[in-house]
Structure formats: structure tokens, C-alpha cells
mmCIF file of C-alpha atoms in Angstrom:
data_model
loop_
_atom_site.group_PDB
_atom_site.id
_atom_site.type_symbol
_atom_site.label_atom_id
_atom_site.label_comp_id
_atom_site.label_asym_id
_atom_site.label_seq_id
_atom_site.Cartn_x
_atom_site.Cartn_y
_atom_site.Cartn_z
ATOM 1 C CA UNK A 28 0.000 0.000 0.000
ATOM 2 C CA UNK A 29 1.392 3.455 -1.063
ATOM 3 C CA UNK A 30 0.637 6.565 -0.473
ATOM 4 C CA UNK A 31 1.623 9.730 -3.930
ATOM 5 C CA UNK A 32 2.575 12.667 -3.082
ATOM 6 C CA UNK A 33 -0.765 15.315 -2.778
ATOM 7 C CA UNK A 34 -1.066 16.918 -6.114
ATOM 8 C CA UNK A 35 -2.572 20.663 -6.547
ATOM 9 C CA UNK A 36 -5.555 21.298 -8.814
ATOM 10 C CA UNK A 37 -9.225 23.070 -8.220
ATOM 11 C CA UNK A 38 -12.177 20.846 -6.615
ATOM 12 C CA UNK A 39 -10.896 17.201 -7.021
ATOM 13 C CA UNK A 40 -10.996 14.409 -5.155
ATOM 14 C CA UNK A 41 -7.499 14.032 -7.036
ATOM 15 C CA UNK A 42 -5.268 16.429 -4.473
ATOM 16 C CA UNK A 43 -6.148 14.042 -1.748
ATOM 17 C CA UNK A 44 -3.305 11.444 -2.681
ATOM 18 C CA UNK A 45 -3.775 8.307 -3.438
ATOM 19 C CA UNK A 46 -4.128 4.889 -2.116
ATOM 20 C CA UNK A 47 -3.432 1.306 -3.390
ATOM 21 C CA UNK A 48 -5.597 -1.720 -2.658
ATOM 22 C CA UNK A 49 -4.201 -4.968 -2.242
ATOM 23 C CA UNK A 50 -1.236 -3.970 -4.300
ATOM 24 C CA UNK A 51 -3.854 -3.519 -7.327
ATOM 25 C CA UNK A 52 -6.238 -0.633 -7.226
ATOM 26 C CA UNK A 53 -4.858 2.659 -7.153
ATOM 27 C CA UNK A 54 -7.237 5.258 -6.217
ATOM 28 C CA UNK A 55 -7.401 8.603 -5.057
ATOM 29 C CA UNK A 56 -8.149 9.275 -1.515
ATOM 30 C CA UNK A 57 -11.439 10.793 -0.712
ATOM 31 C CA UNK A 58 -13.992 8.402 -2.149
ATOM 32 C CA UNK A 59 -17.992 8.660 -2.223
ATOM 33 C CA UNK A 60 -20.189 6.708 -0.095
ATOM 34 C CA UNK A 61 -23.688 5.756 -1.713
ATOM 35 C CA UNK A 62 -25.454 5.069 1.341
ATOM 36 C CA UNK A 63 -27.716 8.156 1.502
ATOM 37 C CA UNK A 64 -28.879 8.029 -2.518
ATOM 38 C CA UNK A 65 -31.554 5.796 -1.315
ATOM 39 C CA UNK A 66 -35.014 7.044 0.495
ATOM 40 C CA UNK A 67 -35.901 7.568 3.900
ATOM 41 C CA UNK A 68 -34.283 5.225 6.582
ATOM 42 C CA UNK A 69 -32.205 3.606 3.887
ATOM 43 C CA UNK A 70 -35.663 2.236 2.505
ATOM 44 C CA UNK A 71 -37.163 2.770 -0.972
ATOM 45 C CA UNK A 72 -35.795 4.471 -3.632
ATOM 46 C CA UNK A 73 -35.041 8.105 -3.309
ATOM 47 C CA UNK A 74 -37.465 11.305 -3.711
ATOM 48 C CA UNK A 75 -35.492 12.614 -6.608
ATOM 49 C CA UNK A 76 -33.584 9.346 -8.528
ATOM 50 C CA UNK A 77 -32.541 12.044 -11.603
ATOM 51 C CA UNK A 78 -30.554 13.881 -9.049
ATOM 52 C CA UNK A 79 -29.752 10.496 -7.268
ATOM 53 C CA UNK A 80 -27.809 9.730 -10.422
ATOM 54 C CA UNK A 81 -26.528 13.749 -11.182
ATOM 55 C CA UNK A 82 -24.573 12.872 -7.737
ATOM 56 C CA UNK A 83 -22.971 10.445 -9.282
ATOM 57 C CA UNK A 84 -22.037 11.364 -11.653
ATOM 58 C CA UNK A 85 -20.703 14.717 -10.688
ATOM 59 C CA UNK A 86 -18.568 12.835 -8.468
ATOM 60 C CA UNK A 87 -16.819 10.693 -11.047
ATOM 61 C CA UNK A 88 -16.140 14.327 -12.358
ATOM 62 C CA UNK A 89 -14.808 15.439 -9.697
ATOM 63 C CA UNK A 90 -12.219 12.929 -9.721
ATOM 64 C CA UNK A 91 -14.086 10.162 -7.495
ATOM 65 C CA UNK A 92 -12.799 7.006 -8.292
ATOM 66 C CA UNK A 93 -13.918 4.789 -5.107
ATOM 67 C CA UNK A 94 -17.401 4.427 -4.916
ATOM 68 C CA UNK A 95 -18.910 2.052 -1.577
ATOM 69 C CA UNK A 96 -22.304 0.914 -1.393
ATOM 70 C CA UNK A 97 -23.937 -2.347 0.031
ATOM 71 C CA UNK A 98 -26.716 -4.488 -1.378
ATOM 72 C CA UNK A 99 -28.728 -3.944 1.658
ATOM 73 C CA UNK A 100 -28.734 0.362 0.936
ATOM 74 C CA UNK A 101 -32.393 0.277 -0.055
ATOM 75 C CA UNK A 102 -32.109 -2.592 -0.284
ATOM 76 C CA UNK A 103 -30.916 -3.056 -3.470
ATOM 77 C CA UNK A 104 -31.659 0.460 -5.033
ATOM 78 C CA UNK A 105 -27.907 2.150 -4.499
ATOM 79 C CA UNK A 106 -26.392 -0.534 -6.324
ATOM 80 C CA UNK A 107 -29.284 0.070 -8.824
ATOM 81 C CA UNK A 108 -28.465 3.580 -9.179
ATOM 82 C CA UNK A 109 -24.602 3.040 -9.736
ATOM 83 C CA UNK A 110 -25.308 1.125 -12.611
ATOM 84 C CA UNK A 111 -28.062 3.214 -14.033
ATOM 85 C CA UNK A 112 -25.525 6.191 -13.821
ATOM 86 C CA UNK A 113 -22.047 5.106 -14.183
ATOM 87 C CA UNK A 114 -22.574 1.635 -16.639
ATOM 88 C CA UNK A 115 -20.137 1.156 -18.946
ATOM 89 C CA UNK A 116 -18.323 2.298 -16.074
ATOM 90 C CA UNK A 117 -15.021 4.313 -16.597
ATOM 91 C CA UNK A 118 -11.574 2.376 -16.058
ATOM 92 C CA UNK A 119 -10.399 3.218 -13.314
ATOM 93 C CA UNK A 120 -13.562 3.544 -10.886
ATOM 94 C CA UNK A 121 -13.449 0.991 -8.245
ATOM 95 C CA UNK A 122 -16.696 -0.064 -6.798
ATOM 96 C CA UNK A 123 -16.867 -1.186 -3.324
ATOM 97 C CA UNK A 124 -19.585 -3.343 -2.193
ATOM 98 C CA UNK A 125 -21.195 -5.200 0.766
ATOM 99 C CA UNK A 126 -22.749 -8.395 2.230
ATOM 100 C CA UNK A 127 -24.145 -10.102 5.197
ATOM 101 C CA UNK A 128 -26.807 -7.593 6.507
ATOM 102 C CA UNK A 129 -30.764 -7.496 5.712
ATOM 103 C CA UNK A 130 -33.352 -4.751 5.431
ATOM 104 C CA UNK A 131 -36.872 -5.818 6.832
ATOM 105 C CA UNK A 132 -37.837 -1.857 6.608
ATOM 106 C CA UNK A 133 -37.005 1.313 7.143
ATOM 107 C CA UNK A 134 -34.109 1.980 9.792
ATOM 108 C CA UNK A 135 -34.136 -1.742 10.629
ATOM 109 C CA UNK A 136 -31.003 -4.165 10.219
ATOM 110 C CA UNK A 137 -30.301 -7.575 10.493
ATOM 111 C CA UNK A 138 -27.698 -10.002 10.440
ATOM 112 C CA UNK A 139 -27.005 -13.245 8.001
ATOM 113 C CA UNK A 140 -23.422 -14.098 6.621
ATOM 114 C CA UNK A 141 -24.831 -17.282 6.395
ATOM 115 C CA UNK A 142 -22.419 -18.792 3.500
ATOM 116 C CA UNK A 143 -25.567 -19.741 1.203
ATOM 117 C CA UNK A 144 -27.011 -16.040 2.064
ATOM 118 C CA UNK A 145 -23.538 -14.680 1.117
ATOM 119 C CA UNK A 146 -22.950 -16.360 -2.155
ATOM 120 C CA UNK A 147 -27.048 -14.945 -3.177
ATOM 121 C CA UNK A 148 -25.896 -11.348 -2.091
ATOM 122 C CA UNK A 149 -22.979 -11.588 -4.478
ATOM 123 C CA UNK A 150 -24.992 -13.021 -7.420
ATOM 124 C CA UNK A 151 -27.032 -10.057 -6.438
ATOM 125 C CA UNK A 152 -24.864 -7.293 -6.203
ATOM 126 C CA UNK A 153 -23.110 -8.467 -10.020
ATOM 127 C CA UNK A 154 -26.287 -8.338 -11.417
ATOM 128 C CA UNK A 155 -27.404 -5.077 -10.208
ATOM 129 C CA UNK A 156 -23.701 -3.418 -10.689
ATOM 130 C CA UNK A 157 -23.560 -4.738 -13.890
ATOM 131 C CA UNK A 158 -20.327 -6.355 -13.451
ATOM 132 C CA UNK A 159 -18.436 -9.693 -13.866
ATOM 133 C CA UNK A 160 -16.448 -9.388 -10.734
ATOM 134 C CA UNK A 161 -16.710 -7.053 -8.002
ATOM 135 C CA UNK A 162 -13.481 -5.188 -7.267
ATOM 136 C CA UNK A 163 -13.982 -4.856 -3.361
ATOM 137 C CA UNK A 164 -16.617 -7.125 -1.764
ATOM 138 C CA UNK A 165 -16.807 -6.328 2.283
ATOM 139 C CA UNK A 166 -17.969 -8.402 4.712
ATOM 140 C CA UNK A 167 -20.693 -5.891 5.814
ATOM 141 C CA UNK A 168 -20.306 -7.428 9.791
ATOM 142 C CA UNK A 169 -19.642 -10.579 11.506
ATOM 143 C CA UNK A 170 -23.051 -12.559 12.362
ATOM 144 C CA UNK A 171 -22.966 -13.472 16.018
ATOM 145 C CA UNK A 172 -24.894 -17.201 14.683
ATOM 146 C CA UNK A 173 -22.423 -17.643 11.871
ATOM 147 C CA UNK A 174 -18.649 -18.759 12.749
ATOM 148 C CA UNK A 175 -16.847 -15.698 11.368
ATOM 149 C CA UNK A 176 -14.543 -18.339 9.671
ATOM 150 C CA UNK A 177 -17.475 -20.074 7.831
ATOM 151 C CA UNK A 178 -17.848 -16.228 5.865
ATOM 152 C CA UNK A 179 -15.239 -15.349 5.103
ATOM 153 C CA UNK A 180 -14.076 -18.771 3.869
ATOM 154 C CA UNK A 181 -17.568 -18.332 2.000
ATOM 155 C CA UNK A 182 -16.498 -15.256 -0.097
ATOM 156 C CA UNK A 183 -12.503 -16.599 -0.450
ATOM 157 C CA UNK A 184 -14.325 -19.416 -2.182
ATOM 158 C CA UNK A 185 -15.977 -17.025 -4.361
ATOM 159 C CA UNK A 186 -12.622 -14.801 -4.859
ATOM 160 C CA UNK A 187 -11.185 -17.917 -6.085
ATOM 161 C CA UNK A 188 -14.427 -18.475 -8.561
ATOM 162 C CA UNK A 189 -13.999 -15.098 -9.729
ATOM 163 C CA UNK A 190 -16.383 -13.431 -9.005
ATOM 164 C CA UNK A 191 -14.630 -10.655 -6.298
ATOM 165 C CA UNK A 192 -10.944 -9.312 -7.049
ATOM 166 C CA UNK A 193 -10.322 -8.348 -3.542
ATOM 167 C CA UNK A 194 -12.113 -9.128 -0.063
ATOM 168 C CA UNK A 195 -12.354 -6.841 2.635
ATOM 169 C CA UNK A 196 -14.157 -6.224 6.219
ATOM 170 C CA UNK A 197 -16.648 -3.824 7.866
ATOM 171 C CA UNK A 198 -17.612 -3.622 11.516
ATOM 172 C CA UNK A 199 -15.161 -5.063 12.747
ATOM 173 C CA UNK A 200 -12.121 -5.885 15.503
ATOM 174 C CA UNK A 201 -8.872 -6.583 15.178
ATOM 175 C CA UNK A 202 -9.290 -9.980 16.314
ATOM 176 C CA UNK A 203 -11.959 -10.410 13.630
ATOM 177 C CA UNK A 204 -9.113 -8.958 10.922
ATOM 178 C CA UNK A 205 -6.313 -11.272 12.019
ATOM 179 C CA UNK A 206 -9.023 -14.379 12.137
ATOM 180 C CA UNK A 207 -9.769 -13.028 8.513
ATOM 181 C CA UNK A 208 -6.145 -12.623 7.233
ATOM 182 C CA UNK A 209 -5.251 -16.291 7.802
ATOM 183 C CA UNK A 210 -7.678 -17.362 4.898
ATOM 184 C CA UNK A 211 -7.626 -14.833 2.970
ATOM 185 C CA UNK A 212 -6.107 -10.690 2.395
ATOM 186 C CA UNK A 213 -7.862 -8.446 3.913
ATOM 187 C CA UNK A 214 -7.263 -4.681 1.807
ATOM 188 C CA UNK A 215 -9.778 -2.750 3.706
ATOM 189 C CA UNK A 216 -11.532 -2.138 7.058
ATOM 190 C CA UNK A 217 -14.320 -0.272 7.431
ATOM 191 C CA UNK A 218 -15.474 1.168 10.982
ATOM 192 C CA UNK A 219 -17.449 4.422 12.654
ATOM 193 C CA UNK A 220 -14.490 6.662 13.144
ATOM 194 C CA UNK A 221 -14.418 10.400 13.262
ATOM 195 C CA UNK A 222 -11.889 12.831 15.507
ATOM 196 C CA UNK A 223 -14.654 12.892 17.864
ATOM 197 C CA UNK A 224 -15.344 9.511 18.031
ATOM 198 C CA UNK A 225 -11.875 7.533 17.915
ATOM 199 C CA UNK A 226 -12.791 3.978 19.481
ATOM 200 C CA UNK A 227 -11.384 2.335 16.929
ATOM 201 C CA UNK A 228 -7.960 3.908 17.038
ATOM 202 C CA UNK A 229 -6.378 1.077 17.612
ATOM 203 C CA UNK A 230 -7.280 -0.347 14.305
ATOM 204 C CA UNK A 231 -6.339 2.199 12.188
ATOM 205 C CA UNK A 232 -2.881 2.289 13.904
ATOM 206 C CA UNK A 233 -3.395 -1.434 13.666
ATOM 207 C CA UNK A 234 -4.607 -1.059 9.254
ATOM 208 C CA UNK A 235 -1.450 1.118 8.676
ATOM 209 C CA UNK A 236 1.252 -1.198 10.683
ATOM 210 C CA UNK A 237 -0.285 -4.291 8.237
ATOM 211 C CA UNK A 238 -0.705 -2.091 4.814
ATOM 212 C CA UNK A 239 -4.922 -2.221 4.904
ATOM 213 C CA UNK A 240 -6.502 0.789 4.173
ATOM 214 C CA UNK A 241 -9.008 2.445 6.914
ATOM 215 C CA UNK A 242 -12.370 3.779 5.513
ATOM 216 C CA UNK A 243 -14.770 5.949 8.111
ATOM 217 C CA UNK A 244 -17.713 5.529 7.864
ATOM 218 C CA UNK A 245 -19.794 8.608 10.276
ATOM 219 C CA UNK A 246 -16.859 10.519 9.234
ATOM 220 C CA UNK A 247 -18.532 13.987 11.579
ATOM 221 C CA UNK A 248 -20.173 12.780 14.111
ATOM 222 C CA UNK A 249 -19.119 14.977 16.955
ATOM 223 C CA UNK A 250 -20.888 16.050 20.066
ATOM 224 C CA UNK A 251 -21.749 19.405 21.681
ATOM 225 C CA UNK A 252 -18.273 19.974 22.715
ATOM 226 C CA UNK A 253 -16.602 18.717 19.569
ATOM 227 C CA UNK A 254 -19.227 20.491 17.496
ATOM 228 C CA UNK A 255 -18.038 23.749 18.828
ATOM 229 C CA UNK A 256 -14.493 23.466 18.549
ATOM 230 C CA UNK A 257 -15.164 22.160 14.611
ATOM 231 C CA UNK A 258 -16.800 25.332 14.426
ATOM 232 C CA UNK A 259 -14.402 27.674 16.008
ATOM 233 C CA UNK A 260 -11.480 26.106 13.469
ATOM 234 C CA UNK A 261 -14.094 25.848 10.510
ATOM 235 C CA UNK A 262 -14.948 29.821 10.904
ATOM 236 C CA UNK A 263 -11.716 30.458 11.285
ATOM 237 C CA UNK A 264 -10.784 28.906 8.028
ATOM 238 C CA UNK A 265 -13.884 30.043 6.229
ATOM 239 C CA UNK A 266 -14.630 26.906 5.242
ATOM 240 C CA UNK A 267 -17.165 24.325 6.179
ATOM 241 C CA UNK A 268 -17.197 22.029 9.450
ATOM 242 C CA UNK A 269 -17.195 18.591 7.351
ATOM 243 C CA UNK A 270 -14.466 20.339 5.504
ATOM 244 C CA UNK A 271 -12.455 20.364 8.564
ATOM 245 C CA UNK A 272 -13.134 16.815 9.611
ATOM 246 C CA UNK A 273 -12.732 15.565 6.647
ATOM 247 C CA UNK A 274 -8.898 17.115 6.496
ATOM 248 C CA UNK A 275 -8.758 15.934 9.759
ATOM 249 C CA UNK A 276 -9.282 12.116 8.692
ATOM 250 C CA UNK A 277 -7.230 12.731 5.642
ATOM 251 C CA UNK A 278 -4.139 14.281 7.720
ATOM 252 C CA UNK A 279 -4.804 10.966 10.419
ATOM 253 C CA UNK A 280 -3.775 8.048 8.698
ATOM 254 C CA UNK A 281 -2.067 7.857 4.972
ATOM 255 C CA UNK A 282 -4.371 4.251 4.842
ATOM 256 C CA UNK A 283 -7.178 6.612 5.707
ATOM 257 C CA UNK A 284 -9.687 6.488 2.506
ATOM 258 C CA UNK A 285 -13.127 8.806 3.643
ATOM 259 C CA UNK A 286 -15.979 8.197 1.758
ATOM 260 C CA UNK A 287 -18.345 11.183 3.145
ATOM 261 C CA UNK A 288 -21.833 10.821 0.996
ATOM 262 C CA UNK A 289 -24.444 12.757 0.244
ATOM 263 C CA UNK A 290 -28.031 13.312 -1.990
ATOM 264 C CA UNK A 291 -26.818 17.099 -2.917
ATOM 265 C CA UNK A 292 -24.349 18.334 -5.480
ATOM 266 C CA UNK A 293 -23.863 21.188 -3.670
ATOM 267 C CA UNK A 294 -22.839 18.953 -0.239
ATOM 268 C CA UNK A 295 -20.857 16.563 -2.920
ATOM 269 C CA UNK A 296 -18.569 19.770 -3.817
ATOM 270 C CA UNK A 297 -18.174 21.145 -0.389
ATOM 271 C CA UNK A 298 -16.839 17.556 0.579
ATOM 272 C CA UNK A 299 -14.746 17.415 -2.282
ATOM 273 C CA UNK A 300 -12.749 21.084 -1.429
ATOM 274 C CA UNK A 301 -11.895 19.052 1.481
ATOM 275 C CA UNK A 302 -9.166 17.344 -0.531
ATOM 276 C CA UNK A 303 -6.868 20.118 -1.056
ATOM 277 C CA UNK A 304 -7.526 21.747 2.583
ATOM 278 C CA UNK A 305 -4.139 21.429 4.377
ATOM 279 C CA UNK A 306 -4.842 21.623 8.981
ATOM 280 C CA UNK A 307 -2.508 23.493 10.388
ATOM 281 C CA UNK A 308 -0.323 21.318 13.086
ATOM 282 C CA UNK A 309 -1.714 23.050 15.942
ATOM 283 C CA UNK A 310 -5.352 22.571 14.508
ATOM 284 C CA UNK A 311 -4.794 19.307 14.192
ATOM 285 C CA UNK A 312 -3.438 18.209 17.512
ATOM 286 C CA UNK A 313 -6.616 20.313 19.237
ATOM 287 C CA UNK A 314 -9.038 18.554 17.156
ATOM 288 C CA UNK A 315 -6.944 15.012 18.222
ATOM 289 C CA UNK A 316 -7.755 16.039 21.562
ATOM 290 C CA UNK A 317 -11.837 15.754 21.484
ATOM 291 C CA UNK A 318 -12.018 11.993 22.120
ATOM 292 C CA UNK A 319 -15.994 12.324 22.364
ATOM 293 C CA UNK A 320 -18.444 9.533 21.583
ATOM 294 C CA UNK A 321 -20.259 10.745 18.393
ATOM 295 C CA UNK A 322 -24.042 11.526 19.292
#
């Protein structure tokens, strides 16, 4: 896993830096999470699916080339959307993807990385995407009735038909990556991090010792007292709070890959300038110091 050096240019995900997966897919560091395209509570499709896809799209432009969704967003309909927008997609876009969580309804979750629910979800998600081969399928969390082992030896088995180019893990400890890593490579984890919420230090210190990149998911999350020091540094700055946590994530971790999302061009952009915004080493080190729980 590598790191380029941060390259200058106007609103693109492209002065971020780049990141290499699994030694294979290069891609620059602030990605686009596709969580939020669907409707209400994750449920349905969304209120407006021609700006659903405009998002989209305008991201690829902006130099997004890491795109994460999950079959269960909707369920189904984000994957749904990708294709609808992006198919034929471009060459270098890498599209992350998900498995081993249900939606009964609206707000609701539950668990199966059952192996036979597992290998359904992936015929699923290449259907919808589009695609022969998914180029980042994540285990989307472990099932407390499954043996972790049984999954992930599940979707090895289907790396090895195929049909996923690299396997990766969401929700997760390390125990649960090292368990992981001795069937397979593991070239992402995805957790709830933020710099107000930092429980899960340990595993991005732990992600950039081994090589795996880190992606945040609830990348602002901050309380009353870490809302107000965003704030002070974001007013300061004349720029956005996001902005500021987003450069805060970025200036972390160089395995750090944030994938902040959004159903608004105009939110898409203002993440986006977050690329090229450069924390002062004092700003930093004050928001390091906020170790609230995100609300």
C-alpha cells in the first residue's frame, strides 16, 4: 500500500493522494459513499432518482474514483443507481460493495453471513452493478450465529471463482481482521471513526502497521463539545465544518480512505474542497484532543 505525493488542482478528489488496494487498485483518496442516494431510513428508492444519479455522476467528475455501497442500501436500489448512472463504467472507478446484513424496513437491520445467504448477495450485487467481478466485496459485519470463519471462507471461495478481485471487512475488531487474514487478504476495514469519536484507534494504527486501508464511515459525528471546537477552526478557516473533519481524517492516517456521501451536489462539492484543505499542526493536535463519543 502506497501513499503519492498530494497533487494541486481546483475541486478534485485528485489532491487528496492516493491509495493502493491490495497492491492492485490505485485510487485517489477521498472516495464517495452511496449510502444516503436511497429514500428515507435507507428504505425505498429516493425522492429525486434524476438527481440520485446527477450525484454520481458529478462525483466521477470530480475525480471520485472509489465508490462504496452495500446491497442492503435500499435494499438493493444504491447498487441500482450506480449502474443506471455510471454503466459502462469508466476504467479506473473501483466499486466497493457489501454483504451479510438485511433490510426488513425502514431503519431496521439484520444479520445473516450465512455462507448460502452470502454467495445470493454476491450473485445479487453483479447483477445489479452490472459487473463480472466485483473489485472490493466487504464483509458488511460478523453474524454473532455464523462462525466468522465459515464467511469469510464463504467469499474466499468465491474470490477464487472469480467473481470478487479483492475481499475486505466492515464492523469489525482486530481480532476479527487477524481471524480473517489467515484465509484470505484483507485490503480494507471499514469502521465508525471520526476525531470525535476515535474507538477504533487502535485499528487504524493497527490497518497502517499491516498495509490495509481504513475507511470511516460517520466521518462527523461529533458532540456538543466537539461540534463547537469544529466550528471555532471551521470559521476560522472560512470553510465548512465537514471540511475540517474531513482534512482531519485525511491528515490521520495515509491508509485513511473517507468516503463522506451525500443526496446534494452542492454537499458533494463542499466535501470534495476538502481534498486540497491542508490543517494546520496546531489545529490538528486540538481537534486530536476531542475523544468524544459521536451523538
Amino acid at each position: 500500500m502506497k501513499e503519492t505525493t498530494k497533487k494541486t488542482t481546483s475541486l478534485s478528489a485528485i489532491a487528496a493522494g492516493t491509495i493502493t488496494l491490495g497492491g492492485e487498485l490505485t485510487v485517489n483518496r477521498l472516495g464517495f459513499g452511496a449510502m444516503r442516494l436511497t429514500g428515507d431510513g435507507i428504505w425505498g428508492p429516493p425522492k429525486d432518482p434524476a438527481t440520485a444519479i446527477a450525484v454520481l455522476r458529478r462525483a466521477v467528475e470530480l475525480g471520485v474514483n472509489f465508490i462504496d455501497t452495500a446491497d442492503s442500501y435500499g435494499p438493493n436500489v444504491s447498487e441500482e443507481l450506480i449502474a443506471e448512472a455510471l454503466a459502462p463504467y469508466p476504467s479506473d472507478l473501483v466499486i466497493a460493495t457489501k454483504g451479510g446484513w438485511n433490510r426488513p424496513g425502514p431503519n431496521q437491520w439484520t444479520h445473516d453471513a450465512s455462507p448460502a445467504h452470502l454467495r445470493e448477495a454476491l450473485e445479487g450485487s453483479l447483477k445489479r452493478l452490472r459487473l463480472d467481478r466485483i473489485d472490493v466485496y466487504q464483509l458488511h459485519a460478523p453474524d454473532p450465529v455464523v462462525p466468522l470463519d465459515a464467511s469469510i471462507e464463504t467469499v474466499a471461495n468465491l474470490q477464487s471463482e472469480g467473481k470478487i478481485r479483492l475481499v475486505a471487512l466492515s464492523n469489525v475488531t482486530i481480532e476479527h481482521i487477524e481471524r480473517a487474514r489467515k484465509i484470505v487478504p484483507i485490503v480494507s476495514v471499514q469502521n465508525r471513526y471520526s476525531f470525535a469519536d476515535r474507538e477504533w484507534d487502535h485499528v487504524v494504527d493497527y490497518c497502517e502497521r499491516n498495509g490495509i486501508a481504513f475507511i470511516p464511515w460517520f466521518p462527523l459525528g461529533p458532540g456538543r463539545v466537539a461540534g463547537k471546537l469544529l466550528e471555532r477552526i471551521a470559521n476560522a478557516r472560512h470553510v465548512k465544518p465537514i471540511q475540517i473533519a474531513l482534512a482531519w481524517l485525511l491528515k490521520r492516517s495515509p491508509v485513511m480512505l473517507p468516503i463522506p456521501g451525500t443526496s446534494s451536489i452542492a454537499h458533494l462539492e463542499e466535501n470534495i474542497r476538502a481534498a486540497s484543505l491542508q490543517l494546520s499542526e496546531s489545529e490538528y493536535l486540538d481537534l486530536t484532543g476531542i475523544t468524544e463519543l459521536a451523538s
